[in-house]
Coordinates of C-alpha atoms and ligand atoms in Angstrom, one line a residue:
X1 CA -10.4 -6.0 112.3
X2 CA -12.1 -3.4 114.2
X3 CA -10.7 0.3 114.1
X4 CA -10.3 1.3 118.1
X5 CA -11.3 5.3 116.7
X6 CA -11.2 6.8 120.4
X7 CA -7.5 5.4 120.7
X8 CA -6.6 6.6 116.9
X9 CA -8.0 10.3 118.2
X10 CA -6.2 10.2 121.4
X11 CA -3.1 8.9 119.2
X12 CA -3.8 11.6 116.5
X13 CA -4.2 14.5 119.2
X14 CA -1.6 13.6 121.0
X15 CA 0.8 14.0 117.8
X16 CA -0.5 17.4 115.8
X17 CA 1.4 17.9 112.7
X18 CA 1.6 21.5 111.1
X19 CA 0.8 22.1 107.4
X20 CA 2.4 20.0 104.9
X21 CA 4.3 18.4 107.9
X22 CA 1.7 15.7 108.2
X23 CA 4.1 12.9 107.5
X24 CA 3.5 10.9 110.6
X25 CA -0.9 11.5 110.5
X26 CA -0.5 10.5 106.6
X27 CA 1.5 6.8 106.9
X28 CA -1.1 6.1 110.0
X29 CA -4.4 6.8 108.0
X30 CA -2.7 5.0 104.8
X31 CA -2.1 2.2 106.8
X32 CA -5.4 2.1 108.0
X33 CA -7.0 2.7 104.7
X34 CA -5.0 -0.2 103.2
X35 CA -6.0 -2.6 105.9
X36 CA -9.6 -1.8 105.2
X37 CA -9.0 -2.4 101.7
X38 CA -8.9 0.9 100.2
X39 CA -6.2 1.3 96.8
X40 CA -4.2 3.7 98.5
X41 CA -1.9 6.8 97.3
X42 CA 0.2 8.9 99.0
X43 CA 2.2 12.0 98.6
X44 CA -0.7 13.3 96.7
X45 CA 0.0 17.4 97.5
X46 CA 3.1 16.5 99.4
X47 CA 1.6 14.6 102.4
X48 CA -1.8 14.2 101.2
X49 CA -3.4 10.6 100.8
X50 CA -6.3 9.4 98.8
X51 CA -8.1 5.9 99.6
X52 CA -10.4 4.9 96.8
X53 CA -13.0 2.1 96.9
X54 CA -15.0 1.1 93.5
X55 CA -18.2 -1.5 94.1
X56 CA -19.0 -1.4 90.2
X57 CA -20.6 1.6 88.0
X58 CA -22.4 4.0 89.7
X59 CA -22.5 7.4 91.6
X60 CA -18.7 8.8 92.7
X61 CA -18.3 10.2 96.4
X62 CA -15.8 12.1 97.7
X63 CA -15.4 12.5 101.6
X64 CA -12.9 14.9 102.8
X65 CA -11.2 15.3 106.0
X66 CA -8.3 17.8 106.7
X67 CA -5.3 16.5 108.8
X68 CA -3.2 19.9 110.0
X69 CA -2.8 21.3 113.3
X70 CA -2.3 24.6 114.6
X71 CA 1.0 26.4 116.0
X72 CA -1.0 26.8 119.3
X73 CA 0.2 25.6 122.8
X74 CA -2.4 23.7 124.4
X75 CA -4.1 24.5 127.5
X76 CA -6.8 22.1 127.6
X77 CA -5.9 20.3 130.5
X78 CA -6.6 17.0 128.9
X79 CA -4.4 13.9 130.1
X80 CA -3.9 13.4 126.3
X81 CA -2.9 17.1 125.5
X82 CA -0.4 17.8 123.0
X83 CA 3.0 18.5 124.0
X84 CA 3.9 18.6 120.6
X85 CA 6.3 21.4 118.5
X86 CA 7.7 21.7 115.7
X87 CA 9.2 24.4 113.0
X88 CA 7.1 26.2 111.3
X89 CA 8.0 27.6 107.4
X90 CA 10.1 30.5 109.4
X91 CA 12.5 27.8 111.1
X92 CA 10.9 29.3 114.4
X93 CA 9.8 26.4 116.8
X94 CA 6.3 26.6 117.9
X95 CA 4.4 24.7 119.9
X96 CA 1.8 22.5 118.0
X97 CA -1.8 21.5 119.0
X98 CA -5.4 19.6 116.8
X99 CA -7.0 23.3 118.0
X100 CA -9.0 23.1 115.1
X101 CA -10.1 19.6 115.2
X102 CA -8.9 17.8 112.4
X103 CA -7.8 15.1 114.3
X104 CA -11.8 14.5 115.1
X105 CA -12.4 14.5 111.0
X106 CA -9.5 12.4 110.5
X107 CA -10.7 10.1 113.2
X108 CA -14.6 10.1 111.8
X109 CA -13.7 9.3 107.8
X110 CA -11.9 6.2 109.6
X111 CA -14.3 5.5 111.2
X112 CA -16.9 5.8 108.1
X113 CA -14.7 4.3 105.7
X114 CA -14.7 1.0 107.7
X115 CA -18.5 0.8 108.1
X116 CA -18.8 1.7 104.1
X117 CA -16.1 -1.0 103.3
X118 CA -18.5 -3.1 106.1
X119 CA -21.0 -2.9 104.2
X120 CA -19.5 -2.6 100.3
X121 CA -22.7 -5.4 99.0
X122 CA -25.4 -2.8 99.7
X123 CA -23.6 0.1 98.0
X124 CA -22.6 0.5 94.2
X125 CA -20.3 3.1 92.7
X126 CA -16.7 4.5 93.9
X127 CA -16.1 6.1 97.4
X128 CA -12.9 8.3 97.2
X129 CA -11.9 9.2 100.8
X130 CA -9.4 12.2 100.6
X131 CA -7.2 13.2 103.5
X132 CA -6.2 16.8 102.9
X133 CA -3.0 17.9 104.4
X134 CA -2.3 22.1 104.5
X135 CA -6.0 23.4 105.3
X136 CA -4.9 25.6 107.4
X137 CA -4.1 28.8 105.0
X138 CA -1.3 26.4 103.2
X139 CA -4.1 25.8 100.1
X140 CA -3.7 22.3 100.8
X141 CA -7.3 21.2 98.4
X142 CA -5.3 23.2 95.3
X143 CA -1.9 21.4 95.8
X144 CA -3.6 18.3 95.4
X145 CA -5.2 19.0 92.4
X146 CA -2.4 20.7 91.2
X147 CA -0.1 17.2 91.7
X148 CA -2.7 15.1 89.7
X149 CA -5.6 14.8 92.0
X150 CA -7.9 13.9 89.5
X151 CA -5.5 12.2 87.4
X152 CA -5.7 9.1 89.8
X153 CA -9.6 9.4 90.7
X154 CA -12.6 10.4 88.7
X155 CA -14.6 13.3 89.3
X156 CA -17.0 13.1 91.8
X157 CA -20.4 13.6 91.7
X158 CA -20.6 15.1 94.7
X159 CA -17.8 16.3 97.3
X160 CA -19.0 15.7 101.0
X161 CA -17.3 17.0 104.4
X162 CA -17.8 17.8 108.1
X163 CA -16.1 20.1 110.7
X164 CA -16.4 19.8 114.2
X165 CA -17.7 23.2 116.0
X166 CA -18.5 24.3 119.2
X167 CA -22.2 23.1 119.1
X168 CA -23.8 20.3 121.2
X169 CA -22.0 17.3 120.2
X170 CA -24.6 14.7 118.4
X171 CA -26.1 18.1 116.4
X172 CA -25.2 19.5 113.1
X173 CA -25.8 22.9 111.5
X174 CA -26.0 23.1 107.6
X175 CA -26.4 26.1 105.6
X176 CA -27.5 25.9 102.1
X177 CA -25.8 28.4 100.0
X178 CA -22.6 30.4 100.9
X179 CA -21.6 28.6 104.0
X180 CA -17.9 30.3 104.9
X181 CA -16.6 33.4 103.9
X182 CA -13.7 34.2 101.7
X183 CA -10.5 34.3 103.8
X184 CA -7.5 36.6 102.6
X185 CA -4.5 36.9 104.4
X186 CA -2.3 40.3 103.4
X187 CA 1.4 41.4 104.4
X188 CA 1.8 45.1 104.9
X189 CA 4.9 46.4 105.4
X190 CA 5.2 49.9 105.8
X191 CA 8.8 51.8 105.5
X192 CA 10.1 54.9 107.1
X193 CA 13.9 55.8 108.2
X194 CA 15.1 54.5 111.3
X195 CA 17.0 56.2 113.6
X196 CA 18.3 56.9 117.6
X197 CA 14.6 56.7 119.6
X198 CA 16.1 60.0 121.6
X199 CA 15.7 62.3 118.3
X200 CA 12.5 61.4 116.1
X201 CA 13.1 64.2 114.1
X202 CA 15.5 62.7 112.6
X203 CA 13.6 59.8 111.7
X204 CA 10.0 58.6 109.8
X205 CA 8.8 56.0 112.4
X206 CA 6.9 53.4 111.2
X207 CA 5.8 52.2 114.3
X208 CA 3.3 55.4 114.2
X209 CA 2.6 54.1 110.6
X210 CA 1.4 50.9 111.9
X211 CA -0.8 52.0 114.8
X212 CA -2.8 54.3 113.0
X213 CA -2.8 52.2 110.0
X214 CA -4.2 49.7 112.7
X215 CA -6.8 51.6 114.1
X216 CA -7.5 53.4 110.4
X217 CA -8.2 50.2 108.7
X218 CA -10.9 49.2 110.9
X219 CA -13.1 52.1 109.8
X220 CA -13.6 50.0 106.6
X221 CA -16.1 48.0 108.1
X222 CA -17.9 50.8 110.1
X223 CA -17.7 53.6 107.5
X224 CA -17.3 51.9 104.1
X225 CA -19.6 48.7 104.5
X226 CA -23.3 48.9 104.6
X227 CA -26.1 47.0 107.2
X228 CA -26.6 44.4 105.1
X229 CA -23.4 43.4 104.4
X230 CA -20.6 41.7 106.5
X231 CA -16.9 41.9 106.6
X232 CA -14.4 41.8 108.9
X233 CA -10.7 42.9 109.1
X234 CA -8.5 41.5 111.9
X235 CA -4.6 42.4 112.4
X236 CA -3.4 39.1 113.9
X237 CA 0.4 40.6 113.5
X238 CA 2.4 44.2 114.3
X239 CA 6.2 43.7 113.8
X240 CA 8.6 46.3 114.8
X241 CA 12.3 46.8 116.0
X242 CA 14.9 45.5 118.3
X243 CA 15.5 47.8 120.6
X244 CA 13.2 50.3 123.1
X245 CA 15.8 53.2 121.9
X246 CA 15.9 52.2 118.5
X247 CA 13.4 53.5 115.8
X248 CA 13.4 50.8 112.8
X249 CA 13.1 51.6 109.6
X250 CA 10.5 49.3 108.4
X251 CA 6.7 47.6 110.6
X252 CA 4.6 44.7 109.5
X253 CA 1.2 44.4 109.8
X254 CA -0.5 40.9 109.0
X255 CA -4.1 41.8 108.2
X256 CA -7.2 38.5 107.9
X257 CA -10.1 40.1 105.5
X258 CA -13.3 37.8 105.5
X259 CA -16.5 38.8 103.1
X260 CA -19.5 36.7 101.7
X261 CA -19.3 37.8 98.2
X262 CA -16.9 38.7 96.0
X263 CA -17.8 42.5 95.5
X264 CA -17.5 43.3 99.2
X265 CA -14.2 41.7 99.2
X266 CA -13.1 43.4 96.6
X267 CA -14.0 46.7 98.0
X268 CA -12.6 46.1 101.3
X269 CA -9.2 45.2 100.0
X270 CA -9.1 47.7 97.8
X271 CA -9.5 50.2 100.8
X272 CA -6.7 48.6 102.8
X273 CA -4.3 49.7 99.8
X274 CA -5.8 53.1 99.1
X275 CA -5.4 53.4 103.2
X276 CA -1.9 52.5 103.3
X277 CA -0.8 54.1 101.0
X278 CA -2.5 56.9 102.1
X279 CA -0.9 56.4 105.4
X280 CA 2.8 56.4 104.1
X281 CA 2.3 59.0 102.1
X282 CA 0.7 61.4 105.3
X283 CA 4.0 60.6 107.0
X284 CA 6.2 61.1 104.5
X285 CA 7.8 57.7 104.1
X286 CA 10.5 57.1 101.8
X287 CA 8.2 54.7 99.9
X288 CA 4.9 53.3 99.5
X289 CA 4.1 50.1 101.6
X290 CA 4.9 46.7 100.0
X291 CA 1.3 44.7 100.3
X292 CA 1.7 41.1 99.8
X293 CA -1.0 38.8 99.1
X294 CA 0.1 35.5 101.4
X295 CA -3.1 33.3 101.0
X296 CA -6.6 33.5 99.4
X297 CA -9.5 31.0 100.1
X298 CA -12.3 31.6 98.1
X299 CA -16.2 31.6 99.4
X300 CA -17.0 27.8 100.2
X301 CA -20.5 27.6 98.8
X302 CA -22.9 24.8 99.3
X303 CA -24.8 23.3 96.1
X304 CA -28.5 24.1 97.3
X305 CA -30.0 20.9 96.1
X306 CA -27.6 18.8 97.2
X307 CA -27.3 20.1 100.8
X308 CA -31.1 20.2 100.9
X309 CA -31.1 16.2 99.9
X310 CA -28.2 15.7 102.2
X311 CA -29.9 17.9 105.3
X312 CA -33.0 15.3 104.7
X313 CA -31.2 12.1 105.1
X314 CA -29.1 13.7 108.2
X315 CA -32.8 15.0 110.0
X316 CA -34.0 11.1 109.1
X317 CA -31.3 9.5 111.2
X318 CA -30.8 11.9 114.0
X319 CA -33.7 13.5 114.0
X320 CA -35.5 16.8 112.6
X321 CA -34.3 18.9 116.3
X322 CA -30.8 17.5 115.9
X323 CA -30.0 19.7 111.9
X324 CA -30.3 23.3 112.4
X325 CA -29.4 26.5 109.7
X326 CA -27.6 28.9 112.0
X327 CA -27.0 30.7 108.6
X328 CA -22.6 31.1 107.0
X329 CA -19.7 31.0 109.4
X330 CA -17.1 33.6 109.3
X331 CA -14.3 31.0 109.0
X332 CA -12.9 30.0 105.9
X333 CA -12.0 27.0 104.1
X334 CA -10.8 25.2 100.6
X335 CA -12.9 22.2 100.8
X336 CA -15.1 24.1 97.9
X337 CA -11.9 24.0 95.6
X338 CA -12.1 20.1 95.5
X339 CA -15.5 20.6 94.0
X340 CA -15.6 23.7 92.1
X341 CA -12.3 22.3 90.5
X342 CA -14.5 20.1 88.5
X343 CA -17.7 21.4 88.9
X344 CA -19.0 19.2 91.4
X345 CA -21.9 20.4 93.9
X346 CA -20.4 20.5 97.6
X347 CA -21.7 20.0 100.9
X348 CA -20.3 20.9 103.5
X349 CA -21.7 21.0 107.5
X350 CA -20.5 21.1 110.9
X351 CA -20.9 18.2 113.6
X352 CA -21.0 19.1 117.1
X353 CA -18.3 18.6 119.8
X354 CA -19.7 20.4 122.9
X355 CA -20.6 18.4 125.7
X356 CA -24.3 18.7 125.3
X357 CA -24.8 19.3 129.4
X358 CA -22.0 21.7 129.3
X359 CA -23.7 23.3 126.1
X360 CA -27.1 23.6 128.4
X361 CA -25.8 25.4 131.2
X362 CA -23.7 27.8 129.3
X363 CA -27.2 28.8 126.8
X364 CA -29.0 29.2 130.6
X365 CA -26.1 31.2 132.4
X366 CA -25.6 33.6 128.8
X367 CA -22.3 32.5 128.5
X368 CA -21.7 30.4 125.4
X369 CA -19.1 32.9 123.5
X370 CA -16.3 32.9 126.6
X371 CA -17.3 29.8 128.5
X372 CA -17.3 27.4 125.2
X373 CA -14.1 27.6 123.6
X374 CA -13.7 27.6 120.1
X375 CA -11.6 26.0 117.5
X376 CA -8.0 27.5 117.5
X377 CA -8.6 28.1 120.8
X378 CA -5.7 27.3 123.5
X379 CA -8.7 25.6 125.3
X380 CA -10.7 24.0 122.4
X381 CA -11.7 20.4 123.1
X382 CA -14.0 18.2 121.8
X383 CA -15.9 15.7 123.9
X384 CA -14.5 12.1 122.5
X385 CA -17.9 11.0 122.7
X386 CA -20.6 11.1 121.2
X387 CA -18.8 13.4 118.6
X388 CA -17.1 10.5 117.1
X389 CA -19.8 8.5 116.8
X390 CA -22.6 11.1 115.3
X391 CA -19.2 12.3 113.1
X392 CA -19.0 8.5 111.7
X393 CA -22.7 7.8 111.4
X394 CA -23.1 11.5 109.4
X395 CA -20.3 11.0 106.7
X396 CA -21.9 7.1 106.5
X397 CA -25.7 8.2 106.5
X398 CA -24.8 11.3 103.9
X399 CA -22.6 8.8 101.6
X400 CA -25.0 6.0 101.4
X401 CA -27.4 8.8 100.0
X402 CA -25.2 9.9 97.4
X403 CA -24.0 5.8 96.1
X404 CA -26.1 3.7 94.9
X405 CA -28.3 1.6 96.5
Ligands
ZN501 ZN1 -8.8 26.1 111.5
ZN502 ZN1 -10.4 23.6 110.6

């Protein structure tokens, strides 16, 4: 049997799942991993599934792909574009696109997994290929340790994944060190006394609240974060009211904070609380804003050996020209909790999935940040080819370093 891994992508784009609703992706990549003889377990973190592969004693390697999509209508264009929905955790239906890519990770372990299983008499040791559902700020990497994980595989030696980016498709980028930034995602809700919208004065309006607590909170960066250090603070979310002659009585803000180390991110979210506070307080809300913390993703941090032994067998296949350093990535991710979990060095890089030519003229006409979309982008998509095929040949070429020979 040979996998058809442009048809399983089409299949897998056409059909985005959102977090921890991956029931459909999971039963097709277990029944692939079973037919390439992988022991197979599902339902490991809800919809996650875990294919394991032993060739006798020796080194333990974990890939990892993610398998969520994103509640994002798509706009690509493409004759297989998602017309998927679905509800999200709200009960709201959304539309439901791969605008991150997983589907191209999904599609590339696959596609590895049947050339290591190919070629299982010129490896020794245990591949454990992990299919994570919920990386999309549902924590996905922790349910799965939390159901048992590494109750049914050993701990690996070294934890090994890829996401596809923006870059010319057949490069990679790898960044030794703290790769992704910490990723926190806070609930403000800020409470005043509603009222009729034709006599304020009767009223605390939290609408006011929230816009100056919006354009308040990004002086944290400017005014509280030094040169040579990075944050960010993005509200993705204002919620207010019913009515244009209605003031409510309460606003939501949904705030993103992303940092490279811990002490800046602990500073910066400490200033969003003193600042809201603050805010309520100056006008003279009935009580202090409820913050809730919704999601946390830690730093993803590269071992520094291992990516530099890794980065070596990458440059010797595709070439020195084709492995760059563009240094960390404001994104986040929880890959790192598969291997800091046990204490495991990661590696983690990014594969391109630009049309090179398309790449080219954007770098020549200056226009690479709006004419290059981006993951969660409406418009984000991958050339099939050859990003499957360098995304196969890396996982392989970066595995067969780590098992033995
Ligand atoms: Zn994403
Ligand atoms: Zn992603």
């Amino acid at each position: 049997m040979a996998l058809d891994l442009e048809k399983i992508y089409i299949d897998l784009h056409r059909h985005p799942e959102l977090s921890f609703q991956e029931h459909r992706t999971a039963s097709i990549v277990a029944g692939y991993l079973q037919e390439l003889g992988f022991e197979v377990y599902t339902g490991v973190g809800q919809t996650g599934v875990v294919g394991v592969l032993a060739q006798g004693p020796g080194p333990v390697v974990m890939l990892r792909a993610d398998m969520d999509g994103l509640p994002v209508a798509e706009e690509t264009g493409l004759p297989y574009a998602s017309i998927a929905t679905a509800h999200d955790t709200a009960g709201k239906e959304v539309p439901v696109m791969h605008a991150c890519g997983h589907d191209m990770h999904m599609t590339a372990l696959l596609g590895a997994c049947e050339q290591l299983a190919a070629t299982i008499d010129e490896w020794s040791g245990t591949l454990i290929a992990v299919f994570q559902p919920a990386e999309e700020g549902g924590g996905g990497a922790q349910v799965m340790i939390d159901e048992g994980l590494y109750d049914i595989v050993p701990a690996p030696d070294v934890v090994l994944g890829q996401h596809v980016s923006p870059i010319p498709a057949g490069t990679f980028a790898l960044h030794p060190g703290v790769t992704m930034a910490s990723s926190d995602s806070i609930d403000i809700t800020l409470f005043g006394v509603g009222g009729h919208g034709a006599r304020p004065e009767t009223t605390v309006d939290p609408v006011m609240m929230a816009a100056s607590l919006a354009i308040r909170l990004q002086q944290i960066v400017s005014r509280e974060i030094g040169i040579n250090e990075q944050a960010v603070v993005t509200i993705g979310q204002i919620h207010a009211g019913t009515k244009n002659n209605i003031i409510p009585d309460r606003a939501t803000l949904g705030v993103s904070v992303r940092a490279f180390n811990a002490s800046v991110r602990t500073r910066v979210i400490g200033a969003i609380e003193r600042i809201a506070n603050a805010e309520a307080e100056a006008a003279g809300a009935p009580r202090p804003p409820e913050i809730l913390y919704r999601s946390s993703y830690p730093l993803t941090v590269n071992n520094v050996e291992a990516s530099e032994r890794t980065v070596r067998a990458l440059a010797q296949e595709f070439g020195e020209q084709q492995v760059s350093d563009y240094g960390a990535a404001s994104g986040s991710e929880d890959v790192g909790v598969l291997a800091d979990s046990v204490g495991a060095p990661l590696v983690y890089w990014f594969f391109g999935g630009a049309d090179p030519k398309d790449f080219v003229g954007a770098v020549f006409s200056q226009s690479v940040p709006t004419d290059m979309p981006s993951n969660h982008s409406p418009f984000y998509a991958p050339v099939i080819q050859p990003t499957i095929t360098a995304g196969v040949t890396a996982l392989v070429v970066a595995a067969r370093e780590w098992l033995g020979q």
